[in-house]
CSV table of C-alpha atoms and ligand atoms in Angstrom, one decimal:
chain,number,residue,atom,x,y,z
A,1,MET,CA,10.2,-9.2,-3.8
A,2,ASN,CA,8.3,-10.8,-6.6
A,3,LYS,CA,8.1,-9.0,-9.5
A,4,ASP,CA,4.9,-8.1,-9.4
A,5,GLU,CA,5.9,-6.2,-6.1
A,6,ARG,CA,8.6,-4.5,-8.4
A,7,ARG,CA,6.1,-3.2,-11.3
A,8,VAL,CA,5.4,0.6,-10.9
A,9,VAL,CA,1.3,1.1,-11.4
A,10,SER,CA,0.7,4.2,-13.2
A,11,PRO,CA,-2.3,6.6,-11.9
A,12,TRP,CA,-3.2,7.3,-14.8
A,13,ASN,CA,-5.2,3.5,-15.4
A,14,ILE,CA,-8.2,2.8,-15.4
A,15,ALA,CA,-9.6,2.7,-13.0
A,16,ASN,CA,-7.9,5.5,-12.0
A,17,VAL,CA,-9.7,7.2,-15.1
A,18,LEU,CA,-13.0,5.9,-14.5
A,19,THR,CA,-12.5,7.7,-10.6
A,20,VAL,CA,-11.9,11.1,-12.7
A,21,ALA,CA,-14.6,10.0,-14.4
A,22,ARG,CA,-16.9,9.7,-11.4
A,23,LEU,CA,-15.8,13.5,-10.1
A,24,ALA,CA,-15.9,14.8,-13.6
A,25,LEU,CA,-20.2,13.7,-13.9
A,26,VAL,CA,-20.7,15.5,-10.4
A,27,PRO,CA,-22.2,18.9,-11.7
A,28,PHE,CA,-24.1,17.4,-14.6
A,29,PHE,CA,-26.1,15.3,-12.0
A,30,VAL,CA,-26.3,18.9,-10.1
A,31,VAL,CA,-28.0,20.9,-12.9
A,32,CYS,CA,-29.3,17.9,-13.7
A,33,LEU,CA,-31.6,17.7,-10.2
A,34,PHE,CA,-32.0,21.3,-10.0
A,35,LEU,CA,-34.3,22.1,-13.2
A,36,PRO,CA,-37.9,21.2,-12.7
A,37,GLY,CA,-39.7,18.6,-14.3
A,38,THR,CA,-39.7,14.3,-14.1
A,39,GLY,CA,-37.6,14.5,-16.8
A,40,TRP,CA,-35.0,15.9,-15.5
A,41,ARG,CA,-35.2,14.5,-12.5
A,42,LEU,CA,-35.4,11.6,-14.2
A,43,ALA,CA,-32.2,12.5,-16.2
A,44,ALA,CA,-30.9,13.3,-12.5
A,45,LEU,CA,-31.1,9.5,-11.0
A,46,GLY,CA,-29.4,8.6,-14.3
A,47,VAL,CA,-26.7,10.8,-14.3
A,48,PHE,CA,-26.1,9.3,-10.0
A,49,ALA,CA,-26.5,5.8,-11.1
A,50,VAL,CA,-23.4,6.2,-13.7
A,51,ALA,CA,-21.3,7.7,-11.4
A,52,SER,CA,-22.3,4.9,-8.7
A,53,ILE,CA,-21.7,2.3,-11.0
A,54,THR,CA,-17.9,3.7,-11.7
A,55,ASP,CA,-17.6,3.6,-7.9
A,56,HIS,CA,-17.9,-0.3,-8.0
A,57,LEU,CA,-16.1,-0.8,-11.2
A,58,ASP,CA,-13.1,1.5,-10.4
A,59,GLY,CA,-12.2,-1.1,-7.3
A,60,GLU,CA,-12.8,-4.3,-9.0
A,61,LEU,CA,-10.8,-2.7,-11.3
A,62,ALA,CA,-7.8,-2.3,-9.6
A,63,ARG,CA,-7.8,-5.0,-7.3
A,64,ARG,CA,-8.3,-8.0,-10.7
A,65,TYR,CA,-5.8,-6.2,-12.9
A,66,GLY,CA,-3.0,-5.0,-9.6
A,67,LEU,CA,-3.6,-1.0,-10.4
A,68,ILE,CA,-3.6,-0.8,-7.2
A,69,THR,CA,-2.0,2.8,-6.3
A,70,ASP,CA,-2.2,5.4,-3.6
A,71,PHE,CA,-3.7,8.0,-6.0
A,72,GLY,CA,-6.3,5.9,-6.3
A,73,LYS,CA,-6.5,4.8,-2.2
A,74,ILE,CA,-6.7,8.7,-1.9
A,75,ALA,CA,-9.0,9.9,-5.3
A,76,ASP,CA,-11.7,7.3,-5.2
A,77,PRO,CA,-12.9,8.3,-1.7
A,78,ILE,CA,-12.7,12.0,-2.2
A,79,ALA,CA,-14.8,11.2,-5.4
A,80,ASP,CA,-17.4,9.2,-3.7
A,81,LYS,CA,-17.8,12.2,-1.2
A,82,ALA,CA,-18.3,14.3,-4.2
A,83,LEU,CA,-21.0,13.0,-5.2
A,84,THR,CA,-22.7,11.6,-2.4
A,85,GLY,CA,-22.5,15.6,-0.9
A,86,ALA,CA,-23.8,16.7,-3.8
A,87,ALA,CA,-26.5,14.9,-4.4
A,88,LEU,CA,-27.4,15.5,0.1
A,89,VAL,CA,-26.4,19.0,-0.5
A,90,SER,CA,-29.1,19.5,-2.9
A,91,LEU,CA,-31.4,17.9,-1.3
A,92,SER,CA,-31.4,19.8,0.8
A,93,LEU,CA,-31.4,22.8,-0.3
A,94,LEU,CA,-34.4,22.0,-2.7
A,95,GLY,CA,-36.1,21.1,1.1
A,96,GLU,CA,-36.2,17.8,0.2
A,97,LEU,CA,-33.6,16.1,2.7
A,98,GLY,CA,-33.7,17.6,6.7
A,99,TRP,CA,-29.9,19.6,6.7
A,100,TRP,CA,-28.9,17.4,9.7
A,101,VAL,CA,-28.6,15.0,8.2
A,102,THR,CA,-26.9,15.7,5.1
A,103,ILE,CA,-24.7,17.8,8.0
A,104,VAL,CA,-24.3,15.1,10.2
A,105,ILE,CA,-22.7,12.7,7.3
A,106,LEU,CA,-21.1,15.8,5.6
A,107,GLY,CA,-18.7,16.1,8.5
A,108,ARG,CA,-18.1,12.5,9.2
A,109,GLU,CA,-16.7,12.3,5.8
A,110,LEU,CA,-14.6,15.7,5.3
A,111,GLY,CA,-13.6,14.4,9.1
A,112,ILE,CA,-12.4,11.1,7.8
A,113,THR,CA,-11.0,13.0,4.7
A,114,LEU,CA,-9.0,15.7,6.6
A,115,LEU,CA,-7.5,12.5,9.0
A,116,ARG,CA,-6.6,10.5,5.7
A,117,LEU,CA,-4.5,13.5,4.5
A,118,GLY,CA,-3.3,14.4,7.3
A,119,LEU,CA,-1.8,10.3,8.0
A,120,LEU,CA,-0.4,10.3,4.3
A,121,ARG,CA,3.2,10.8,6.2
A,122,HIS,CA,2.9,7.6,8.3
A,123,ALA,CA,0.8,5.5,6.2
A,124,VAL,CA,-2.7,5.7,3.1
A,125,ILE,CA,-5.8,4.7,5.3
A,126,PRO,CA,-7.2,3.0,2.6
A,127,ALA,CA,-11.0,2.5,2.1
A,128,SER,CA,-12.7,-0.2,4.6
A,129,TYR,CA,-15.2,-3.3,4.3
A,130,GLY,CA,-17.6,-1.0,7.0
A,131,GLY,CA,-16.1,2.4,5.1
A,132,LYS,CA,-17.9,0.8,1.5
A,133,VAL,CA,-21.0,-0.9,3.1
A,134,LYS,CA,-21.7,2.4,4.3
A,135,THR,CA,-20.9,4.7,0.8
A,136,VAL,CA,-24.4,1.5,-0.6
A,137,LEU,CA,-26.3,2.6,1.8
A,138,GLN,CA,-25.5,6.3,1.4
A,139,ILE,CA,-25.9,5.2,-2.4
A,140,ALA,CA,-29.3,3.5,-2.0
A,141,ALA,CA,-30.7,6.1,0.0
A,142,ILE,CA,-30.1,9.0,-1.8
A,143,VAL,CA,-32.0,7.1,-5.0
A,144,LEU,CA,-34.5,6.2,-3.0
A,145,TYR,CA,-34.6,10.5,-2.3
A,146,ILE,CA,-34.7,11.2,-6.0
A,147,LEU,CA,-37.1,8.7,-6.9
A,148,PRO,CA,-39.7,10.2,-7.4
A,149,GLY,CA,-43.2,8.6,-5.0
A,150,VAL,CA,-41.2,6.8,-3.2
A,151,PRO,CA,-42.9,6.3,0.1
A,152,ASP,CA,-41.3,8.4,3.3
A,153,VAL,CA,-41.1,5.7,4.9
A,154,ALA,CA,-38.4,3.5,3.3
A,155,ARG,CA,-36.0,6.9,2.4
A,156,TRP,CA,-35.8,7.3,6.3
A,157,VAL,CA,-35.4,3.3,6.9
A,158,VAL,CA,-32.7,3.3,4.3
A,159,MET,CA,-30.8,6.6,5.3
A,160,GLY,CA,-31.3,6.0,9.2
A,161,ALA,CA,-29.0,3.0,8.1
A,162,ALA,CA,-26.6,5.2,6.2
A,163,LEU,CA,-26.5,7.2,8.9
A,164,VAL,CA,-25.7,4.7,11.5
A,165,VAL,CA,-22.8,3.1,9.2
A,166,THR,CA,-21.7,6.6,8.7
A,167,VAL,CA,-21.1,7.4,11.9
A,168,GLY,CA,-20.2,4.2,13.6
A,169,THR,CA,-17.0,2.9,11.1
A,170,GLY,CA,-16.0,7.2,11.2
A,171,ALA,CA,-15.7,6.0,15.0
A,172,ASP,CA,-13.6,2.7,13.2
A,173,TYR,CA,-11.3,5.3,11.6
A,174,VAL,CA,-10.3,7.3,14.8
A,175,ILE,CA,-9.5,4.5,16.9
A,176,ARG,CA,-7.4,3.0,13.2
A,177,ALA,CA,-5.8,6.6,13.4
A,178,ILE,CA,-4.6,7.2,16.8
A,179,LYS,CA,-3.4,3.2,16.8
A,180,LEU,CA,-1.6,4.0,14.1
A,181,ARG,CA,0.0,7.3,14.8
A,182,SER,CA,0.9,5.9,18.1
A,183,LEU,CA,2.6,2.9,16.1
A,184,ALA,CA,4.0,5.0,14.2
A,185,LYS,CA,5.4,7.2,17.3
A,186,ARG,CA,7.1,4.3,18.8
A,187,VAL,CA,9.1,2.7,15.4
A,188,ARG,CA,10.8,6.8,15.5
A,189,GLY,CA,11.2,6.0,19.3
A,190,GLU,CA,9.7,9.2,20.4
B,201,LIG,O1,-15.9,5.6,4.6
B,201,LIG,P1,-15.0,5.9,3.7
B,201,LIG,O2,-14.3,7.8,4.1
B,201,LIG,O3,-13.2,5.1,3.6
B,201,LIG,O4,-14.6,6.3,2.4
B,201,LIG,C1,-15.6,4.2,1.4
B,201,LIG,C2,-15.4,5.0,0.1
B,201,LIG,O5,-16.1,5.8,-0.3
B,201,LIG,C3,-15.5,3.5,-0.2
B,201,LIG,O6,-15.6,4.0,-2.3
């Protein structure tokens, strides 16, 4: 074991603080989105953009400075889901996005979160590369829905891609979880 592996990383590091800050921005984003007028819409877009940038930043800082913690591996996807979930539900409540899209995406996100938490005693399942691509696509689609005047076809193409990757990566996590569980059982000799 080298010095770095022995080093204990506090969960209260800059990467995790950014993750928690993203979570804290969610209510401000929702309030701005529901307030009438283009000014508030653009404010909602600004808050959403800042929160989304922290998604990229926290992972980058954690990797670069060795700040990867189990707390971060669990909290980062939860903060992402809270932000995108709040945006999707709000857009559906405003009548700007079909409820079925929100339900499919939230169903996948909730299911994978429960799967992650359920497997915690065996291992922490971090976000996969596909999961990160999925989040970027969801964020891009949501931005197109929030921005006034974007053609419907552009919104649909990006949201369609987000839906496909969301469901596909969800299935991939389920397969990984099944393999992990049977491996853990074999190790315990069950
Ligand atoms: O697909 P998930 O559940 O691993 O979530 C991915 C994260 O949101 C990427 O930052």
